[in-house]
Coordinates of C-alpha atoms and ligand atoms in Angstrom, one line a residue:
M245 CA 18.8 -1.4 -87.6
K246 CA 16.1 -3.9 -88.0
A247 CA 15.5 -7.0 -85.6
R248 CA 16.8 -9.6 -88.4
E249 CA 20.1 -7.7 -88.8
L250 CA 20.6 -7.1 -85.1
K251 CA 20.6 -11.2 -84.4
K252 CA 22.3 -11.8 -87.9
K253 CA 25.6 -9.3 -86.1
Y254 CA 25.3 -10.9 -82.9
F255 CA 25.7 -14.5 -84.5
D256 CA 28.1 -13.5 -86.3
F257 CA 30.1 -11.9 -84.1
F258 CA 30.1 -15.2 -81.6
T259 CA 30.3 -17.7 -84.2
K260 CA 33.3 -16.4 -85.3
K261 CA 34.2 -16.9 -81.6
G262 CA 33.4 -20.7 -81.7
H263 CA 30.2 -20.5 -80.5
K264 CA 27.6 -23.1 -81.8
K265 CA 23.7 -21.8 -82.5
L266 CA 21.0 -23.0 -80.2
P267 CA 17.3 -23.0 -81.7
N268 CA 14.8 -20.8 -80.3
V269 CA 12.3 -22.9 -78.4
S270 CA 8.6 -22.7 -77.2
L271 CA 7.7 -20.3 -74.6
V272 CA 6.1 -23.2 -72.5
P273 CA 9.3 -25.6 -71.3
E274 CA 9.4 -28.4 -72.5
D275 CA 11.2 -30.5 -70.0
I276 CA 8.3 -31.9 -68.0
S277 CA 9.8 -31.5 -64.7
S278 CA 10.1 -27.7 -64.8
S279 CA 7.7 -26.0 -63.1
A280 CA 8.0 -22.8 -64.1
L281 CA 5.2 -21.8 -66.9
F282 CA 7.1 -20.0 -69.2
I283 CA 10.9 -19.5 -70.8
S284 CA 11.7 -16.2 -69.0
A285 CA 15.1 -15.9 -70.1
G286 CA 17.8 -17.5 -72.8
M287 CA 19.5 -19.6 -70.0
H288 CA 16.4 -21.4 -69.1
P289 CA 16.6 -24.0 -71.4
L290 CA 20.2 -24.7 -70.4
I291 CA 19.8 -25.1 -66.9
P292 CA 21.2 -29.1 -66.7
F293 CA 24.3 -27.6 -68.5
L294 CA 25.1 -25.1 -66.5
L295 CA 24.5 -27.2 -63.6
G296 CA 27.3 -29.7 -65.5
E297 CA 25.7 -31.8 -67.5
P298 CA 28.1 -31.6 -71.0
H299 CA 26.4 -30.1 -73.8
P300 CA 25.8 -32.0 -77.5
L301 CA 26.8 -28.8 -79.4
G302 CA 30.0 -28.0 -76.4
K303 CA 31.5 -25.3 -74.3
R304 CA 30.0 -22.8 -76.7
L305 CA 27.0 -21.7 -77.1
V306 CA 24.8 -18.7 -78.4
S307 CA 21.1 -18.2 -79.4
N308 CA 17.9 -15.8 -79.7
Q309 CA 15.4 -16.8 -77.8
R310 CA 11.5 -15.8 -77.2
C311 CA 11.3 -15.1 -73.5
I312 CA 7.6 -14.0 -71.3
R313 CA 8.3 -12.8 -68.0
T314 CA 5.1 -12.7 -66.2
G315 CA 6.9 -11.0 -63.2
D316 CA 7.0 -7.7 -65.4
I317 CA 3.6 -7.4 -66.3
E318 CA 3.3 -4.6 -63.8
E319 CA 6.0 -2.6 -65.1
V320 CA 4.6 -2.5 -68.7
G321 CA 3.2 1.2 -69.3
D322 CA 6.6 2.4 -68.9
P323 CA 9.3 3.3 -71.6
L324 CA 11.0 -0.3 -71.9
H325 CA 9.3 -3.0 -70.3
L326 CA 7.2 -5.6 -72.2
T327 CA 6.0 -9.1 -71.0
F328 CA 7.0 -10.8 -74.5
F329 CA 10.3 -10.2 -75.8
E330 CA 13.6 -11.8 -77.5
M331 CA 16.6 -12.2 -76.0
L332 CA 20.0 -12.8 -77.3
G333 CA 22.6 -14.4 -75.0
N334 CA 25.8 -16.1 -75.5
W335 CA 27.4 -18.5 -72.5
S336 CA 30.5 -20.3 -71.3
L337 CA 30.1 -23.6 -69.9
G338 CA 33.2 -23.7 -67.9
D339 CA 35.6 -22.7 -70.6
Y340 CA 35.9 -18.3 -70.9
W341 CA 35.3 -16.1 -68.3
K342 CA 35.3 -12.3 -67.3
E343 CA 38.3 -11.2 -69.1
E344 CA 36.6 -12.7 -72.8
Q345 CA 33.4 -11.7 -71.6
I346 CA 33.3 -8.4 -71.2
S347 CA 36.1 -7.2 -73.5
W348 CA 33.8 -8.9 -75.9
S349 CA 30.8 -7.3 -74.7
L350 CA 32.0 -3.9 -75.0
E351 CA 33.4 -4.5 -78.5
F352 CA 30.2 -5.7 -80.2
L353 CA 28.7 -2.4 -78.3
T354 CA 31.0 -0.2 -79.7
K355 CA 32.6 -1.8 -82.9
V356 CA 29.6 -3.4 -84.4
L357 CA 26.6 -1.4 -83.3
K358 CA 28.5 1.7 -83.6
I359 CA 27.1 2.5 -79.8
P360 CA 29.4 5.9 -78.8
Q361 CA 31.3 4.8 -75.8
E362 CA 30.6 7.7 -74.0
K363 CA 26.7 6.5 -73.9
I364 CA 27.5 3.7 -72.4
S365 CA 27.4 2.9 -68.3
V366 CA 28.1 -0.2 -66.6
S367 CA 27.1 -1.9 -63.1
C368 CA 29.0 -4.5 -60.9
F369 CA 28.2 -5.9 -57.8
T370 CA 29.4 -4.3 -54.2
G371 CA 29.7 -7.3 -52.4
D372 CA 28.5 -8.1 -48.9
K373 CA 29.0 -10.5 -46.2
D374 CA 28.4 -13.5 -48.4
A375 CA 30.6 -12.2 -51.4
P376 CA 33.4 -9.8 -51.9
R377 CA 32.8 -6.5 -54.2
D378 CA 33.8 -7.7 -57.7
E379 CA 36.6 -5.9 -58.3
E380 CA 38.0 -8.0 -60.8
S381 CA 34.8 -7.2 -63.3
A382 CA 35.4 -3.5 -62.5
R383 CA 39.2 -3.6 -63.1
I384 CA 38.4 -5.1 -66.7
W385 CA 35.7 -2.5 -67.7
R386 CA 38.3 0.0 -66.6
K387 CA 41.2 -1.7 -68.7
V388 CA 38.9 -1.9 -71.9
G389 CA 37.9 1.8 -71.3
I390 CA 34.8 2.5 -69.0
P391 CA 36.3 5.2 -67.0
K392 CA 35.2 4.4 -63.2
E393 CA 32.7 7.7 -62.9
R394 CA 30.9 5.5 -65.3
I395 CA 31.2 2.2 -63.1
Y396 CA 28.4 1.8 -60.6
F397 CA 28.1 -0.9 -58.1
F398 CA 25.0 -2.2 -56.7
G399 CA 23.9 -4.8 -54.3
K400 CA 22.2 -7.7 -54.9
K401 CA 18.8 -6.7 -55.5
E402 CA 20.6 -5.3 -59.1
N403 CA 23.6 -7.1 -59.7
W404 CA 23.4 -10.9 -58.5
W405 CA 22.0 -13.6 -60.3
G406 CA 20.3 -17.1 -58.3
P407 CA 20.2 -19.6 -56.8
V408 CA 17.0 -20.1 -58.6
E409 CA 15.7 -21.4 -55.4
D410 CA 17.6 -21.8 -52.1
T411 CA 20.7 -23.3 -52.9
G412 CA 22.5 -24.0 -56.5
P413 CA 24.5 -21.8 -58.8
C414 CA 24.7 -18.0 -58.5
G415 CA 27.1 -15.3 -58.7
P416 CA 27.8 -11.4 -59.6
D417 CA 26.4 -10.0 -62.6
S418 CA 27.4 -6.8 -64.6
E419 CA 25.0 -4.8 -66.6
M420 CA 25.3 -2.6 -69.7
F421 CA 22.7 0.6 -69.8
I422 CA 22.9 3.2 -72.9
D423 CA 22.1 6.8 -71.9
T424 CA 18.9 7.3 -74.3
G425 CA 19.6 11.1 -73.7
R426 CA 16.1 11.8 -71.9
K427 CA 16.4 14.3 -69.4
S428 CA 17.5 12.7 -66.1
C429 CA 14.4 12.4 -63.8
G430 CA 16.0 14.1 -60.8
P431 CA 19.3 14.6 -58.9
K432 CA 19.2 10.6 -57.7
C433 CA 18.9 9.3 -61.3
D434 CA 21.4 6.9 -62.0
P435 CA 21.4 3.6 -64.3
S436 CA 19.3 1.6 -61.7
C437 CA 16.6 3.9 -61.9
Q438 CA 14.0 2.8 -64.4
C439 CA 12.3 6.3 -65.8
G440 CA 13.4 5.9 -68.9
K441 CA 17.1 7.4 -69.5
Y442 CA 18.9 4.8 -68.8
F443 CA 18.5 1.8 -70.7
E444 CA 19.5 -1.5 -69.5
V445 CA 20.4 -3.5 -72.8
W446 CA 22.7 -6.5 -71.7
N447 CA 23.8 -8.6 -68.3
D448 CA 26.7 -11.0 -68.1
V449 CA 26.2 -13.0 -65.2
F450 CA 29.5 -14.9 -63.7
M451 CA 28.2 -18.0 -62.2
E452 CA 30.9 -18.5 -59.5
Y453 CA 29.6 -19.4 -56.7
N454 CA 27.1 -22.8 -55.2
K455 CA 24.9 -21.4 -52.5
T456 CA 24.7 -24.8 -49.8
K457 CA 22.2 -25.6 -47.5
D458 CA 24.1 -24.4 -44.8
G459 CA 24.0 -20.7 -46.6
K460 CA 27.6 -20.5 -47.5
Y461 CA 29.0 -18.9 -50.8
V462 CA 31.3 -22.0 -52.4
P463 CA 33.3 -21.4 -55.4
L464 CA 32.2 -23.6 -58.3
K465 CA 34.4 -25.8 -60.1
Q466 CA 32.8 -25.0 -63.1
K467 CA 32.6 -21.3 -63.6
N468 CA 29.9 -20.4 -66.3
V469 CA 29.1 -17.3 -68.3
D470 CA 25.5 -16.1 -68.8
T471 CA 24.7 -13.1 -70.9
G472 CA 21.0 -11.7 -71.5
M473 CA 20.8 -8.8 -74.5
G474 CA 17.2 -7.5 -74.9
V475 CA 16.5 -7.4 -78.4
E476 CA 13.5 -4.7 -78.7
R477 CA 16.0 -2.6 -76.1
V478 CA 18.5 -2.4 -78.6
L479 CA 16.7 -1.8 -81.5
T480 CA 14.9 1.3 -79.5
I481 CA 18.8 2.3 -79.1
M482 CA 20.0 1.6 -82.5
Q483 CA 16.7 3.1 -84.1
G484 CA 17.4 6.3 -81.9
K485 CA 14.2 6.3 -79.7
D486 CA 14.1 6.8 -75.7
D487 CA 10.3 4.5 -75.7
I488 CA 10.7 0.6 -76.3
F489 CA 7.1 0.9 -78.1
L490 CA 8.4 3.7 -80.7
I491 CA 10.5 0.8 -82.4
D492 CA 9.0 -0.6 -85.9
E493 CA 8.4 -3.9 -84.0
F494 CA 6.0 -1.7 -82.1
E495 CA 5.2 1.2 -83.9
P496 CA 2.7 -0.2 -86.5
I497 CA 0.2 -1.7 -83.8
I498 CA 0.1 1.8 -82.2
K499 CA -0.7 3.5 -85.0
Q500 CA -3.4 1.1 -86.0
L501 CA -4.7 1.7 -82.3
E502 CA -4.3 5.8 -82.7
K503 CA -6.1 5.2 -86.3
R504 CA -8.7 3.1 -84.6
L505 CA -9.3 4.8 -81.1
G506 CA -8.8 8.4 -82.6
V507 CA -6.2 9.3 -79.6
E508 CA -2.5 10.3 -80.0
Y509 CA -0.1 8.5 -78.3
G510 CA 2.3 10.1 -76.2
L511 CA 0.2 13.2 -75.3
N512 CA -1.6 12.2 -72.2
N513 CA -0.1 9.4 -69.9
E514 CA -3.0 7.7 -69.5
I515 CA -3.5 7.2 -73.0
T516 CA -0.2 6.4 -74.0
K517 CA 0.1 3.7 -71.1
S518 CA -3.3 2.0 -72.4
L519 CA -1.8 1.7 -75.7
R520 CA 1.4 0.3 -74.1
I521 CA -0.4 -2.1 -72.3
I522 CA -2.7 -2.9 -75.3
A523 CA 0.0 -3.5 -77.8
D524 CA 2.1 -5.6 -75.6
H525 CA -0.7 -7.9 -74.0
L526 CA -2.0 -8.7 -77.7
K527 CA 1.4 -9.5 -78.7
A528 CA 2.4 -11.5 -75.8
S529 CA -0.9 -13.8 -76.7
V530 CA -0.2 -14.0 -80.2
F531 CA 2.9 -15.6 -79.4
L532 CA 1.7 -17.6 -76.7
I533 CA -1.2 -19.1 -79.1
S534 CA 1.5 -19.8 -81.7
D535 CA 3.2 -21.6 -79.4
N536 CA 0.0 -23.4 -78.8
V537 CA -1.1 -21.9 -75.0
R538 CA -4.9 -21.6 -75.3
P539 CA -6.9 -19.4 -72.7
S540 CA -8.0 -21.6 -69.9
N541 CA -8.3 -21.5 -66.2
K542 CA -4.9 -22.5 -65.0
E543 CA -1.5 -22.4 -65.7
Q544 CA 0.3 -21.0 -69.3
G545 CA -4.1 -20.6 -70.3
Y546 CA -4.4 -18.4 -67.5
V547 CA -1.8 -16.0 -68.3
L548 CA -2.6 -15.7 -71.6
R549 CA -6.7 -15.0 -70.4
R550 CA -5.0 -12.7 -67.9
L551 CA -3.2 -10.9 -70.8
L552 CA -6.1 -10.8 -73.1
R553 CA -8.4 -9.3 -70.7
R554 CA -6.3 -6.7 -69.5
S555 CA -5.9 -6.0 -73.4
A556 CA -9.3 -5.7 -73.8
F557 CA -10.4 -3.7 -70.6
K558 CA -8.2 -1.2 -71.7
A559 CA -9.4 -0.5 -75.1
Y560 CA -12.8 -0.9 -73.5
S561 CA -12.6 1.8 -71.6
I562 CA -11.2 3.9 -74.4
D563 CA -13.6 3.0 -76.8
P564 CA -16.8 0.3 -75.8
K565 CA -17.0 -0.4 -78.9
F566 CA -13.7 -1.7 -79.5
S567 CA -14.2 -5.5 -80.7
S568 CA -13.5 -8.7 -81.0
K569 CA -12.9 -7.7 -85.2
D570 CA -10.8 -4.5 -84.3
F571 CA -8.7 -7.3 -82.3
K572 CA -8.8 -9.6 -85.1
S573 CA -7.1 -6.9 -87.2
L574 CA -4.5 -6.2 -84.6
V575 CA -3.1 -9.6 -84.7
E576 CA -3.0 -9.4 -88.5
V577 CA -0.7 -6.5 -87.8
I578 CA 1.0 -8.0 -85.6
V579 CA 1.7 -11.2 -87.8
G580 CA 3.1 -9.0 -90.5
I581 CA 5.8 -7.5 -88.7
Y582 CA 7.1 -11.2 -88.1
P583 CA 6.8 -12.5 -91.2
D584 CA 10.0 -15.3 -90.9
Y585 CA 8.6 -15.9 -87.4
F586 CA 4.8 -16.6 -88.1
Q587 CA 5.8 -18.6 -92.1
G588 CA 5.0 -22.0 -90.5
I589 CA 1.9 -20.7 -88.6
N590 CA -1.3 -20.6 -88.8
S591 CA -2.2 -17.5 -88.1
D592 CA -5.8 -17.5 -89.3
E593 CA -6.4 -20.1 -86.4
V594 CA -4.5 -17.5 -84.3
M595 CA -7.0 -15.2 -85.0
A596 CA -9.6 -17.1 -84.5
E597 CA -8.6 -17.7 -80.8
V598 CA -8.2 -14.0 -80.1
S599 CA -11.4 -13.5 -81.2
L600 CA -13.2 -16.0 -79.6
E601 CA -11.3 -14.6 -75.9
I602 CA -12.3 -11.6 -76.8
R603 CA -16.0 -12.0 -77.7
K604 CA -16.1 -13.8 -74.1
I605 CA -14.2 -11.2 -72.5
R606 CA -16.6 -8.3 -73.9
K607 CA -19.4 -10.4 -72.2
T608 CA -17.8 -10.3 -68.7
I609 CA -17.3 -7.0 -69.0
E610 CA -21.1 -6.2 -69.7
R611 CA -22.3 -8.5 -67.1
G612 CA -19.8 -6.5 -64.7
L613 CA -21.0 -3.5 -65.7
K614 CA -24.7 -4.9 -64.9
E615 CA -23.8 -6.2 -61.8
I616 CA -22.7 -3.0 -60.5
K617 CA -25.7 -1.4 -61.7
K618 CA -27.5 -3.5 -59.3
H619 CA -25.7 -1.8 -56.3
S620 CA -26.5 2.1 -55.4
T621 CA -23.1 2.4 -53.9
I622 CA -19.9 0.4 -54.6
T623 CA -17.8 -0.7 -51.5
G624 CA -14.6 -2.0 -51.7
K625 CA -15.7 -5.6 -50.9
I626 CA -18.1 -5.1 -54.3
A627 CA -15.2 -4.0 -55.9
F628 CA -12.8 -6.9 -54.8
D629 CA -15.9 -9.2 -56.1
L630 CA -15.9 -7.8 -59.4
Y631 CA -12.5 -8.0 -59.6
Q632 CA -12.4 -11.7 -58.2
S633 CA -15.3 -13.5 -59.6
Y634 CA -15.3 -11.5 -63.2
G635 CA -12.0 -9.9 -63.5
F636 CA -13.2 -6.5 -63.3
P637 CA -10.6 -4.4 -62.7
L638 CA -10.5 -1.9 -60.2
E639 CA -9.5 1.1 -62.4
M640 CA -12.8 0.2 -64.1
T641 CA -15.3 0.1 -61.4
E642 CA -13.7 3.4 -59.6
E643 CA -14.0 5.4 -62.9
I644 CA -17.9 4.2 -62.8
A645 CA -18.1 4.7 -59.3
Q646 CA -16.4 8.2 -60.3
E647 CA -19.0 8.9 -62.9
R648 CA -21.5 8.6 -60.2
G649 CA -19.7 10.5 -57.8
Q650 CA -19.4 8.2 -55.2
K651 CA -15.7 7.3 -54.1
I652 CA -14.9 3.6 -53.4
D653 CA -12.9 2.5 -49.8
I654 CA -9.7 1.4 -51.5
K655 CA -8.0 0.3 -48.1
V656 CA -11.1 -2.2 -47.8
F657 CA -9.9 -3.3 -51.3
E658 CA -6.4 -3.5 -50.9
S659 CA -7.1 -5.6 -47.5
E660 CA -9.2 -8.5 -49.4
F661 CA -6.5 -8.2 -52.3
K662 CA -3.6 -8.9 -49.8
K663 CA -5.3 -11.8 -48.5
H664 CA -6.4 -12.8 -51.9
Q665 CA -2.8 -12.4 -52.8
E666 CA -0.8 -14.0 -50.1
L667 CA -2.7 -17.2 -51.4
S668 CA -2.1 -16.9 -55.3
R669 CA 1.6 -15.9 -54.1
T670 CA 2.1 -19.2 -52.6
A671 CA 0.5 -21.2 -55.4
S672 CA 2.6 -19.1 -57.9
A673 CA 5.7 -19.3 -56.0
G674 CA 5.6 -23.1 -56.1
M675 CA 4.8 -22.9 -59.9
F676 CA 7.8 -20.7 -60.3
K677 CA 10.5 -22.9 -58.9
S678 CA 12.4 -23.1 -62.1
G679 CA 13.7 -26.3 -63.5
L680 CA 16.8 -26.1 -61.5
A681 CA 16.1 -27.3 -58.0
D682 CA 13.6 -29.9 -59.6
H683 CA 16.6 -31.7 -61.3
S684 CA 17.2 -33.5 -58.0
E685 CA 18.0 -37.1 -58.3
E686 CA 14.1 -38.2 -57.3
V687 CA 13.0 -35.9 -60.1
T688 CA 15.4 -37.4 -62.5
K689 CA 14.5 -40.9 -61.8
L690 CA 11.1 -40.8 -62.4
H691 CA 11.6 -38.6 -65.6
T692 CA 13.2 -41.3 -67.0
A693 CA 10.5 -44.2 -65.7
T694 CA 7.9 -41.5 -67.6
H695 CA 9.7 -42.4 -70.7
L696 CA 9.8 -46.4 -69.9
L697 CA 6.1 -46.2 -68.9
N698 CA 4.9 -44.2 -72.4
A699 CA 6.6 -46.8 -74.1
A700 CA 5.5 -50.1 -72.2
L701 CA 2.0 -48.4 -72.4
K702 CA 2.2 -48.5 -76.1
Q703 CA 3.3 -51.8 -76.6
V704 CA 1.0 -53.2 -74.3
L705 CA -2.3 -51.4 -75.2
G706 CA -1.5 -50.2 -78.8
S707 CA 0.0 -47.5 -80.7
H708 CA -2.9 -45.1 -79.8
V709 CA -1.0 -44.3 -76.5
F710 CA 0.8 -41.1 -76.1
Q711 CA 1.6 -38.0 -73.6
K712 CA -1.3 -36.1 -73.1
G713 CA -0.1 -34.7 -69.6
S714 CA 3.1 -35.4 -67.5
N715 CA 4.0 -34.4 -64.2
V716 CA 6.6 -35.4 -61.6
T717 CA 7.5 -34.7 -58.4
A718 CA 10.0 -35.9 -56.2
K719 CA 7.7 -38.9 -55.1
R720 CA 5.4 -39.8 -57.9
L721 CA 5.1 -39.4 -61.3
R722 CA 1.8 -38.8 -63.1
F723 CA 0.7 -39.9 -66.8
D724 CA -2.0 -39.0 -68.7
F725 CA -2.3 -41.0 -71.8
P726 CA -5.8 -41.7 -74.3
N727 CA -7.2 -44.8 -73.8
P728 CA -11.4 -45.7 -73.9
E729 CA -11.0 -47.8 -70.9
K730 CA -9.7 -48.6 -67.4
L731 CA -6.4 -50.5 -67.6
T732 CA -7.6 -54.0 -66.0
P733 CA -5.1 -55.8 -63.6
E734 CA -3.3 -57.9 -66.2
Q735 CA -2.7 -55.0 -68.0
I736 CA -1.4 -52.9 -64.9
K737 CA 0.6 -55.8 -64.4
K738 CA 1.7 -56.4 -68.0
V739 CA 3.0 -52.5 -68.2
E740 CA 4.8 -52.6 -64.6
D741 CA 7.1 -56.1 -65.5
L742 CA 7.7 -54.6 -68.7
V743 CA 9.0 -51.5 -67.5
N744 CA 11.1 -53.2 -64.4
Q745 CA 12.5 -55.5 -67.1
R746 CA 13.8 -52.4 -69.0
I747 CA 15.3 -51.7 -65.5
K748 CA 16.6 -54.6 -64.8
E749 CA 18.4 -54.8 -68.4
N750 CA 20.5 -51.5 -66.9
L751 CA 20.2 -50.1 -70.4
P752 CA 22.1 -46.8 -71.1
V753 CA 20.0 -43.5 -71.7
K754 CA 21.4 -42.1 -75.2
M755 CA 21.1 -38.5 -76.0
E756 CA 21.6 -37.3 -79.4
M757 CA 20.7 -33.9 -81.2
M758 CA 19.3 -33.9 -84.5
T759 CA 16.9 -31.9 -86.6
L760 CA 13.1 -32.6 -86.3
E761 CA 12.7 -34.4 -88.9
E762 CA 15.3 -37.0 -88.3
A763 CA 13.7 -37.3 -84.9
K764 CA 10.3 -38.3 -86.7
K765 CA 11.8 -40.6 -88.6
M766 CA 13.2 -42.4 -85.2
G767 CA 9.8 -42.6 -84.4
A768 CA 10.2 -40.2 -81.7
A769 CA 7.1 -39.1 -79.5
A770 CA 5.7 -35.9 -78.5
V771 CA 6.6 -32.8 -80.6
F772 CA 7.3 -29.4 -79.4
G773 CA 7.5 -25.9 -80.7
E774 CA 11.0 -26.1 -82.4
K775 CA 10.8 -25.2 -86.2
Y776 CA 12.5 -27.4 -88.8
G777 CA 16.0 -27.9 -89.2
E778 CA 16.7 -27.1 -85.8
K779 CA 18.4 -29.5 -83.9
V780 CA 16.2 -30.9 -81.0
K781 CA 17.3 -33.3 -78.4
V782 CA 16.6 -36.6 -78.7
Y783 CA 16.5 -39.5 -75.9
S784 CA 16.4 -43.0 -76.4
V785 CA 16.2 -46.5 -74.3
G786 CA 17.3 -49.8 -76.4
P787 CA 16.8 -52.8 -77.3
L788 CA 15.5 -52.0 -80.5
T789 CA 12.2 -53.3 -81.1
S790 CA 10.6 -55.4 -84.3
S791 CA 10.1 -52.2 -85.9
G792 CA 13.8 -51.4 -86.2
R793 CA 13.2 -48.5 -83.4
P794 CA 14.4 -48.2 -80.1
F795 CA 12.3 -49.6 -77.1
S796 CA 11.6 -46.0 -76.2
V797 CA 12.5 -42.1 -77.9
E798 CA 11.5 -39.4 -77.4
V799 CA 12.3 -35.6 -78.1
C800 CA 12.9 -34.3 -74.7
G801 CA 14.8 -31.5 -72.7
G802 CA 16.0 -34.4 -70.4
P803 CA 17.7 -34.7 -67.7
H804 CA 17.4 -38.0 -67.3
V805 CA 19.6 -41.0 -65.6
D806 CA 22.5 -42.7 -67.6
F807 CA 21.3 -45.9 -66.7
T808 CA 18.3 -47.7 -66.5
G809 CA 19.4 -49.7 -63.5
K810 CA 19.4 -46.4 -61.3
L811 CA 15.3 -46.7 -60.9
G812 CA 15.0 -49.5 -58.5
K813 CA 11.7 -50.7 -58.7
F814 CA 8.9 -49.3 -60.7
K815 CA 5.0 -49.8 -59.3
I816 CA 1.9 -48.3 -60.5
I817 CA -0.4 -46.7 -57.5
K818 CA -3.4 -45.7 -58.6
Q819 CA -5.3 -44.9 -61.9
E820 CA -8.0 -42.5 -62.7
A821 CA -9.9 -41.0 -65.5
V822 CA -9.8 -37.5 -66.1
G823 CA -12.4 -36.9 -68.7
S824 CA -13.9 -39.0 -71.0
G825 CA -11.3 -41.2 -72.9
T826 CA -8.0 -40.0 -71.1
R827 CA -6.7 -42.1 -68.0
R828 CA -4.1 -40.8 -65.4
L829 CA -1.9 -43.4 -64.0
Y830 CA 0.2 -42.6 -60.9
A831 CA 3.6 -44.3 -60.7
V832 CA 6.4 -44.9 -57.9
L833 CA 10.0 -46.2 -57.8
E834 CA 10.8 -48.3 -54.3
Ligands
ATP1149 P1 15.2 -4.7 -65.9 O1 16.3 -4.0 -65.0 O2 15.4 -3.3 -67.2 O3 14.0 -4.9 -65.5 P2 16.8 -6.8 -65.7 O4 17.5 -7.2 -64.8 O5 15.1 -7.8 -65.4 O6 16.1 -5.5 -66.7 P3 18.0 -9.5 -66.9 O7 17.1 -10.2 -66.0 O8 19.2 -8.8 -66.6 O9 16.8 -8.0 -66.9 O10 17.8 -9.9 -68.5 C1 18.7 -9.3 -69.2 C2 18.6 -8.1 -70.9 O11 17.1 -8.8 -71.3 C3 18.2 -7.3 -70.3 O12 19.7 -6.4 -70.1 C4 16.9 -6.5 -70.8 O13 17.8 -6.0 -72.0 C5 16.1 -7.6 -71.2 N1 15.0 -7.5 -70.3 C6 15.1 -8.0 -69.1 N2 13.4 -7.7 -69.2 C7 12.7 -7.0 -69.7 C8 11.8 -6.6 -70.6 N3 10.3 -6.8 -69.4 N4 11.4 -6.2 -71.5 C9 12.3 -5.8 -72.5 N5 13.5 -6.5 -72.3 C10 14.0 -7.0 -70.9
MG1150 MG1 13.4 -6.8 -64.7

C-alpha cells in the first residue's frame, strides 16, 4: 500500500461518517500569536476550536497534516521515529465520543486496512490522583473484540494528553500498537517499549478535563475527540516491514546513499543509524525549505540549519568527499518520492538552498578540523567549544581523538553541555508554548489590533506596506513592514486615529472560509503555504473602502475578538528601524 491509497481510504472512511476535510497547512504555524516553531500534530491548527470557537466546517473534521517534531531528533536512528512525518487525524468537536471513536478505530484497522486483529494491542490510562482509570475506553475495547490480555494500562507519561501549558483542556488517551513480528527485546518488552517490536500507529485522545489554576481537573463542557495516525508507521505495517526506513517513502533515499557511500544498510548498527539520520534530516529539511524556511541563526531557520548540519556530518564521517552535489542528487530523489506535493513547488530552488548551505557546512567542518589540529590534547572543554562555536559534534571530535590515541574527558564536556542546555531549555520552553495558552484575551485583542494597524498603515503610507513580521505578547504588539523613512509624528497620529476610529465604530470581525484564490480576489493580505483549491480562513473588518474591499482583510489562523469595540484605546509606543528599509512599530491597548 502506498501513502496516497492510505490517505484516500482514511478520508473516504471518515467523510462517509460526516467529517469535512481540512487543508494540509504549512509546517510553520501561520497563527502569529502561536509561539510554537512548527506544526507537530494534526490538532495543532485546531487549537482555538478545541477550546470552543465554532469551526466553520462543523463538528466533525478530518485531515492529513505534515508535521515536524524537533523533540524526536534524538530518537531518530531507531526503527520508528522521524522528525518529519505525516499525520492523519479525525476530530469530534463536542460531538461523538469514546464509543464511536474506538469502534471506528478498530473497524478502520481491521476491516479497511485488513490488519489481523491478533496483532493489535491497545493501551489506556491507568488512573491517578487527578483522574480515574479509563475503564470506559477499556470496556469499549473489550466489547469490540480486543481481549483483556492485549489491553495495557499506563500512566500519564504514556496515556495522557495536555494541557499544553499549566492549565487548559486535557484528558486520557488510548493508543493502538501493531506487533511487527520482531523478536521481543526481553521479558519486560511491552507496547510502551521502543525497540521496534510494537509500532504505535494511532492515538485516540479524549479531551474531557480542564486543568484549572489551582491544579484541579474539572470535567469539560465541550468534550473533544482528537486522533493522530502516523502515515509512515502504518505504511511500514502495510508494506510488511519492521523498520520505517524500509518503506517506499525512504527506500530510494537509502538505496542512493548505499550506492554512493559503498555501504550496506542493516549490516552495521553505526552505519545503519547514520543512514537513517542522513535520510530523515535531509527529508525534513527539504519540506521545511519548500515551506519557505531558510537556514538562519534563529527559530525555524536554526532548526533547519541543525538538521542539515547533522545530516552533513554523518555523511562526512562515512566519506569526507560526500559533497553538496551528492546532497543535491539526494534532494532530487526526495522530490521524486512526493510528486503530488512538489507539483507547484520550485524544486530547483530547494536544491540550490540545500547545496548552498551544505557548502557552508563543509567549510565549517574543515575549519573545525583545522582548529583541532592546533591542540595537541583534546580536552572536554575544547570538545565543547568546538561543538558550541562550530556546531562540531562530539562524535566527530571523539573519533579524531581516538585516531590520535587520546580520550576526551566526557564528564567535562557533559557539564559544559548541561550548563548550556539549561540556558537553551529555558529559551525553548518559552518558544514551545503552543498557541493555546497564548490565546489569552490580551493576545487575542492585540492580534486583532495588528490587523487594524496593518490596514491603517496601508491607508496612510501607501500600498507598499505589508506584514514582514509580527509578534504579539500579552502586553504589546510588534509589527514590521517595509517603508523607506521613519514615520513622522503626524503619520503616527493619523495611523493611531484611524485604528481608534475603527475601534470606536465597534465593527464586527468576520471570518469566512474560502479558497486562496478567492481570498486573493478579495485583496486579502499575506499568503501562506496552502495549495490552491484548499480552504483558508479569511478575517475581515468593515467598512468597505473606495476599492469595494473591507478596510482590513487578511488570511489568518485567528483567533480574534468578535467586535473591535473590545479593544480599548490603541497607542503606538515606539518605532525602530530593523535593517534597511524596514520599520518596526510597538503598540499597546490601554
Ligand atoms: P511515540 O510514543 O511512538 O513517540 P507519540 O505517543 O509521541 O508516539 P502521538 O503524539 O500520539 O505519538 O502522535 C500520534 C501518532 O503519530 C503516533 O501514534 C504515531 O503513529 C505518529 N508519530 C508520532 N511521533 C512520530 C515520529 N517521531 N515519527 C513517525 N511517526 C510518529
Ligand atoms: Mg513521541
